[in-house]
């Protein structure tokens, strides 16, 4: 091995969660290193970037809702700070979301969701089908009703990731462009990692923020191995016309034949359609079936999409956890912290994750209101599927 390099904090994983953790740690005065062969990559390159704390609410996830709302409240200030520091436009839009129903069953489901919003003190407005089409004229005539949520926003995850790389570099974060191959442990404490190129990197604290890959790092004791799994998502990108006003002015989403579909319009003319949810292990193949389902369901919402040109089709892996909530903070192994398992809310949870992890790295514990997300809540690790 090459000679050891030492830092206060070593973050394994340079996606948006790892980068925001490193940035906030460096701002607290901690000498910080990120280990990743392609910082700014990962699931953010595929994600649509919906900041949808309200419309992403699912039954039984009220605890996660509190975390999502805490992060949503931070987003305007977070985006402004990051944009001012880097000079980069993050594509942050306060455009709102319209969740619509295409048949009587969907309408009943949305009515129940509206009632759940009201019980949780969330703001959403019930609209008739006609009112939905007045807001978004491109919607299909068969839309039966919908929920208008002005508090759900969006951001461009690719721009966010690029800005976080710049912010880390300007804060003095050292970026080691290599794979972390093995965690080093001495005296029942995590002490660093060895990279694929044989470099030994020592640190006072190690943060495992490698997304769905978090359960694959060699050397992590089994009882603290994060119980994360990859959940495949395929996403289609189209280009909207710029003449005659906006094609869509806000995010539109629905459940079609039991599958969730959303259309996210960007100010630059891109339209993001997603996303499949597939338990396919480590497979990231784009399939004809996945693309067909997305376009078929999106066409039922907005028939005009069939006239739009393709830009891109990609697949990525979300880091799923047993309860769909992230694992944040110290583990049962001294010196090892987790920031993973964000599943479908990684982009939304970026600001609050940075704050939580900076607090944990400087105090040794989670802020009291976020302690339900401790990695220790699962006890022994849940076995994760290993790649072939």
Short mmCIF file of N, CA and C in Angstrom, two decimals, residues 240-336:
data_model
loop_
_atom_site.label_atom_id
_atom_site.label_comp_id
_atom_site.label_asym_id
_atom_site.label_seq_id
_atom_site.Cartn_x
_atom_site.Cartn_y
_atom_site.Cartn_z
N UNK A 240 -39.45 19.65 -24.91
CA UNK A 240 -40.73 20.31 -25.12
C UNK A 240 -40.58 21.48 -26.10
N UNK A 241 -41.65 21.81 -26.82
CA UNK A 241 -41.60 22.99 -27.71
C UNK A 241 -41.56 24.27 -26.88
N UNK A 242 -40.93 25.29 -27.43
CA UNK A 242 -40.85 26.56 -26.72
C UNK A 242 -41.83 27.60 -27.27
N UNK A 243 -42.44 27.30 -28.41
CA UNK A 243 -43.41 28.24 -29.00
C UNK A 243 -44.78 28.09 -28.34
N UNK A 244 -45.57 29.13 -28.38
CA UNK A 244 -46.98 29.11 -27.97
C UNK A 244 -47.15 28.78 -26.48
N UNK A 245 -46.24 29.24 -25.63
CA UNK A 245 -46.39 29.05 -24.20
C UNK A 245 -45.88 27.70 -23.73
N UNK A 246 -45.91 27.47 -22.41
CA UNK A 246 -45.35 26.23 -21.85
C UNK A 246 -46.19 25.00 -22.19
N UNK A 247 -45.50 23.90 -22.45
CA UNK A 247 -46.17 22.62 -22.69
C UNK A 247 -46.84 22.15 -21.39
N UNK A 248 -46.07 22.18 -20.30
CA UNK A 248 -46.58 21.99 -18.94
C UNK A 248 -45.94 23.04 -18.06
N UNK A 249 -46.68 23.57 -17.11
CA UNK A 249 -46.14 24.61 -16.25
C UNK A 249 -45.73 24.09 -14.88
N UNK A 250 -46.11 22.86 -14.55
CA UNK A 250 -45.79 22.30 -13.24
C UNK A 250 -45.66 20.78 -13.38
N UNK A 251 -45.15 20.15 -12.33
CA UNK A 251 -45.06 18.69 -12.32
C UNK A 251 -46.47 18.09 -12.31
N UNK A 252 -46.68 17.09 -13.15
CA UNK A 252 -47.95 16.37 -13.20
C UNK A 252 -47.66 14.91 -12.88
N UNK A 253 -48.47 14.33 -12.00
CA UNK A 253 -48.24 12.94 -11.61
C UNK A 253 -49.57 12.23 -11.40
N UNK A 254 -49.52 10.91 -11.48
CA UNK A 254 -50.73 10.11 -11.30
C UNK A 254 -50.33 8.67 -11.04
N UNK A 255 -51.30 7.86 -10.64
CA UNK A 255 -51.16 6.42 -10.58
C UNK A 255 -51.98 5.85 -11.74
N UNK A 256 -51.30 5.17 -12.66
CA UNK A 256 -51.96 4.60 -13.83
C UNK A 256 -51.79 3.09 -13.79
N UNK A 257 -52.91 2.37 -13.70
CA UNK A 257 -52.87 0.90 -13.61
C UNK A 257 -51.95 0.43 -12.49
N UNK A 258 -51.99 1.15 -11.38
CA UNK A 258 -51.20 0.75 -10.22
C UNK A 258 -49.76 1.23 -10.23
N UNK A 259 -49.31 1.85 -11.32
CA UNK A 259 -47.93 2.34 -11.42
C UNK A 259 -47.90 3.85 -11.30
N UNK A 260 -46.92 4.35 -10.55
CA UNK A 260 -46.75 5.79 -10.41
C UNK A 260 -46.00 6.34 -11.61
N UNK A 261 -46.50 7.44 -12.17
CA UNK A 261 -45.82 8.11 -13.27
C UNK A 261 -45.85 9.60 -13.01
N UNK A 262 -44.78 10.29 -13.39
CA UNK A 262 -44.73 11.73 -13.22
C UNK A 262 -44.05 12.36 -14.43
N UNK A 263 -44.42 13.61 -14.70
CA UNK A 263 -43.84 14.40 -15.78
C UNK A 263 -43.34 15.70 -15.16
N UNK A 264 -42.03 15.93 -15.25
CA UNK A 264 -41.41 17.08 -14.62
C UNK A 264 -40.85 18.00 -15.70
N UNK A 265 -41.48 19.18 -15.91
CA UNK A 265 -41.00 20.11 -16.94
C UNK A 265 -39.91 21.03 -16.40
N UNK A 266 -38.81 21.12 -17.11
CA UNK A 266 -37.73 22.03 -16.73
C UNK A 266 -37.84 23.33 -17.52
N UNK A 267 -37.28 24.39 -16.96
CA UNK A 267 -37.30 25.68 -17.63
C UNK A 267 -36.48 25.67 -18.92
N UNK A 268 -35.51 24.75 -19.03
CA UNK A 268 -34.67 24.68 -20.23
C UNK A 268 -35.33 23.88 -21.36
N UNK A 269 -36.59 23.46 -21.17
CA UNK A 269 -37.31 22.75 -22.21
C UNK A 269 -37.27 21.24 -22.10
N UNK A 270 -36.56 20.73 -21.12
CA UNK A 270 -36.52 19.28 -20.92
C UNK A 270 -37.77 18.82 -20.18
N UNK A 271 -38.28 17.65 -20.56
CA UNK A 271 -39.40 17.03 -19.86
C UNK A 271 -38.93 15.66 -19.38
N UNK A 272 -38.94 15.46 -18.06
CA UNK A 272 -38.48 14.21 -17.47
C UNK A 272 -39.71 13.36 -17.14
N UNK A 273 -39.73 12.12 -17.63
CA UNK A 273 -40.83 11.20 -17.37
C UNK A 273 -40.28 10.00 -16.61
N UNK A 274 -40.86 9.72 -15.45
CA UNK A 274 -40.38 8.59 -14.66
C UNK A 274 -41.46 8.11 -13.72
N UNK A 275 -41.14 7.19 -12.96
CA UNK A 275 -39.98 6.29 -13.10
C UNK A 275 -40.47 4.91 -12.75
N UNK A 276 -39.88 3.92 -13.38
CA UNK A 276 -40.22 2.56 -13.00
C UNK A 276 -39.66 2.26 -11.62
N UNK A 277 -40.17 1.24 -10.98
CA UNK A 277 -39.65 0.78 -9.69
C UNK A 277 -39.53 -0.73 -9.77
N UNK A 278 -38.30 -1.21 -9.91
CA UNK A 278 -38.06 -2.62 -10.23
C UNK A 278 -37.06 -3.23 -9.25
N UNK A 279 -37.44 -4.33 -8.64
CA UNK A 279 -36.53 -5.08 -7.77
C UNK A 279 -35.75 -6.06 -8.65
N UNK A 280 -34.68 -5.55 -9.27
CA UNK A 280 -33.90 -6.32 -10.24
C UNK A 280 -32.44 -6.43 -9.84
N UNK A 281 -32.15 -6.29 -8.55
CA UNK A 281 -30.76 -6.37 -8.12
C UNK A 281 -29.94 -5.24 -8.70
N UNK A 282 -28.77 -5.58 -9.22
CA UNK A 282 -27.83 -4.58 -9.68
C UNK A 282 -27.96 -4.27 -11.17
N UNK A 283 -29.00 -4.75 -11.80
CA UNK A 283 -29.19 -4.54 -13.22
C UNK A 283 -29.58 -3.09 -13.52
N UNK A 284 -28.87 -2.45 -14.45
CA UNK A 284 -29.21 -1.09 -14.87
C UNK A 284 -29.50 -1.02 -16.37
N UNK A 285 -29.96 -2.15 -16.92
CA UNK A 285 -30.30 -2.18 -18.33
C UNK A 285 -31.56 -1.38 -18.61
N UNK A 286 -31.53 -0.56 -19.64
CA UNK A 286 -32.74 0.10 -20.12
C UNK A 286 -33.50 -0.90 -20.97
N UNK A 287 -34.78 -1.12 -20.65
CA UNK A 287 -35.56 -2.13 -21.35
C UNK A 287 -36.68 -1.51 -22.17
N UNK A 288 -37.03 -2.19 -23.26
CA UNK A 288 -38.14 -1.72 -24.09
C UNK A 288 -39.43 -1.69 -23.28
N UNK A 289 -39.62 -2.70 -22.42
CA UNK A 289 -40.84 -2.75 -21.62
C UNK A 289 -40.95 -1.59 -20.65
N UNK A 290 -39.84 -1.25 -20.00
CA UNK A 290 -39.86 -0.13 -19.06
C UNK A 290 -40.17 1.19 -19.75
N UNK A 291 -39.53 1.42 -20.90
CA UNK A 291 -39.77 2.65 -21.64
C UNK A 291 -41.20 2.70 -22.17
N UNK A 292 -41.67 1.56 -22.66
CA UNK A 292 -43.05 1.50 -23.17
C UNK A 292 -44.06 1.85 -22.07
N UNK A 293 -43.88 1.27 -20.88
CA UNK A 293 -44.81 1.54 -19.79
C UNK A 293 -44.82 3.02 -19.41
N UNK A 294 -43.64 3.63 -19.35
CA UNK A 294 -43.58 5.05 -19.00
C UNK A 294 -44.29 5.90 -20.03
N UNK A 295 -44.00 5.65 -21.31
CA UNK A 295 -44.62 6.45 -22.36
C UNK A 295 -46.12 6.20 -22.46
N UNK A 296 -46.52 4.93 -22.29
CA UNK A 296 -47.96 4.60 -22.33
C UNK A 296 -48.71 5.34 -21.23
N UNK A 297 -48.18 5.27 -20.00
CA UNK A 297 -48.88 5.91 -18.88
C UNK A 297 -48.84 7.43 -19.00
N UNK A 298 -47.70 7.97 -19.42
CA UNK A 298 -47.60 9.42 -19.58
C UNK A 298 -48.53 9.90 -20.69
N UNK A 299 -48.69 9.10 -21.74
CA UNK A 299 -49.58 9.47 -22.85
C UNK A 299 -51.02 9.54 -22.39
N UNK A 300 -51.40 8.70 -21.44
CA UNK A 300 -52.78 8.76 -20.92
C UNK A 300 -53.02 10.06 -20.17
N UNK A 301 -51.98 10.61 -19.56
CA UNK A 301 -52.11 11.89 -18.86
C UNK A 301 -52.04 13.07 -19.82
N UNK A 302 -51.03 13.02 -20.70
CA UNK A 302 -50.75 14.13 -21.61
C UNK A 302 -50.54 13.55 -23.00
N UNK A 303 -51.60 13.41 -23.80
CA UNK A 303 -51.47 12.76 -25.11
C UNK A 303 -50.44 13.40 -26.03
N UNK A 304 -50.19 14.69 -25.86
CA UNK A 304 -49.28 15.39 -26.75
C UNK A 304 -47.83 14.99 -26.66
N UNK A 305 -47.46 14.18 -25.67
CA UNK A 305 -46.04 13.82 -25.54
C UNK A 305 -45.55 12.99 -26.71
N UNK A 306 -46.45 12.32 -27.42
CA UNK A 306 -46.01 11.47 -28.52
C UNK A 306 -45.39 12.27 -29.66
N UNK A 307 -45.60 13.58 -29.67
CA UNK A 307 -45.03 14.43 -30.72
C UNK A 307 -43.66 14.99 -30.33
N UNK A 308 -43.21 14.72 -29.10
CA UNK A 308 -41.96 15.31 -28.62
C UNK A 308 -40.76 14.44 -28.95
N UNK A 309 -39.62 15.05 -29.28
CA UNK A 309 -38.42 14.28 -29.58
C UNK A 309 -37.76 13.71 -28.32
N UNK A 310 -37.15 12.52 -28.47
CA UNK A 310 -36.39 11.92 -27.38
C UNK A 310 -35.11 12.70 -27.15
N UNK A 311 -34.71 12.79 -25.89
CA UNK A 311 -33.40 13.31 -25.52
C UNK A 311 -32.51 12.21 -24.95
N UNK A 312 -33.10 11.40 -24.04
CA UNK A 312 -32.27 10.43 -23.32
C UNK A 312 -33.15 9.40 -22.63
N UNK A 313 -32.62 8.19 -22.48
CA UNK A 313 -33.25 7.16 -21.67
C UNK A 313 -32.16 6.57 -20.79
N UNK A 314 -32.40 6.54 -19.47
CA UNK A 314 -31.39 6.01 -18.54
C UNK A 314 -32.06 5.21 -17.44
N UNK A 315 -31.24 4.39 -16.79
CA UNK A 315 -31.70 3.65 -15.61
C UNK A 315 -30.70 3.87 -14.48
N UNK A 316 -31.21 3.95 -13.26
CA UNK A 316 -30.36 4.12 -12.10
C UNK A 316 -30.85 3.25 -10.96
N UNK A 317 -30.11 3.29 -9.85
CA UNK A 317 -30.43 2.45 -8.69
C UNK A 317 -30.67 3.33 -7.47
N UNK A 318 -31.88 3.27 -6.92
CA UNK A 318 -32.18 3.95 -5.67
C UNK A 318 -31.70 3.07 -4.51
N UNK A 319 -31.22 3.69 -3.42
CA UNK A 319 -30.85 2.90 -2.23
C UNK A 319 -32.06 2.70 -1.33
N UNK A 320 -32.71 1.55 -1.43
CA UNK A 320 -33.89 1.27 -0.62
C UNK A 320 -33.50 0.72 0.75
N UNK A 321 -34.28 1.05 1.76
CA UNK A 321 -34.08 0.51 3.11
C UNK A 321 -35.33 -0.25 3.53
N UNK A 322 -35.27 -1.04 4.60
CA UNK A 322 -36.44 -1.84 4.99
C UNK A 322 -37.69 -1.02 5.27
N UNK A 323 -37.55 0.23 5.75
CA UNK A 323 -38.73 1.05 6.04
C UNK A 323 -38.82 2.28 5.14
N UNK A 324 -38.07 2.28 4.05
CA UNK A 324 -38.08 3.37 3.06
C UNK A 324 -37.54 4.69 3.60
N UNK A 325 -36.89 4.67 4.75
CA UNK A 325 -36.34 5.88 5.35
C UNK A 325 -34.82 5.76 5.43
N UNK A 326 -34.13 6.89 5.46
CA UNK A 326 -32.66 6.84 5.46
C UNK A 326 -32.07 6.37 6.78
N UNK A 327 -30.81 5.96 6.71
CA UNK A 327 -30.01 5.59 7.87
C UNK A 327 -28.98 6.69 8.05
N UNK A 328 -29.06 7.42 9.15
CA UNK A 328 -28.24 8.61 9.35
C UNK A 328 -27.53 8.57 10.70
N UNK A 329 -26.23 8.81 10.69
CA UNK A 329 -25.51 8.98 11.93
C UNK A 329 -24.68 7.80 12.37
N UNK A 330 -24.25 7.82 13.65
CA UNK A 330 -23.32 6.81 14.17
C UNK A 330 -23.92 5.40 14.16
N UNK A 331 -23.04 4.43 13.98
CA UNK A 331 -23.41 3.02 14.02
C UNK A 331 -22.89 2.39 15.31
N UNK A 332 -23.02 1.08 15.40
CA UNK A 332 -22.49 0.36 16.55
C UNK A 332 -20.98 0.21 16.52
N UNK A 333 -20.32 0.62 15.44
CA UNK A 333 -18.86 0.59 15.34
C UNK A 333 -18.34 2.01 15.51
N UNK A 334 -17.55 2.25 16.53
CA UNK A 334 -17.02 3.59 16.76
C UNK A 334 -16.30 4.09 15.51
N UNK A 335 -16.55 5.34 15.20
CA UNK A 335 -15.87 5.96 14.07
C UNK A 335 -16.54 5.75 12.73
N UNK A 336 -17.59 4.93 12.68
CA UNK A 336 -18.29 4.69 11.42
C UNK A 336 -19.70 5.27 11.50
#
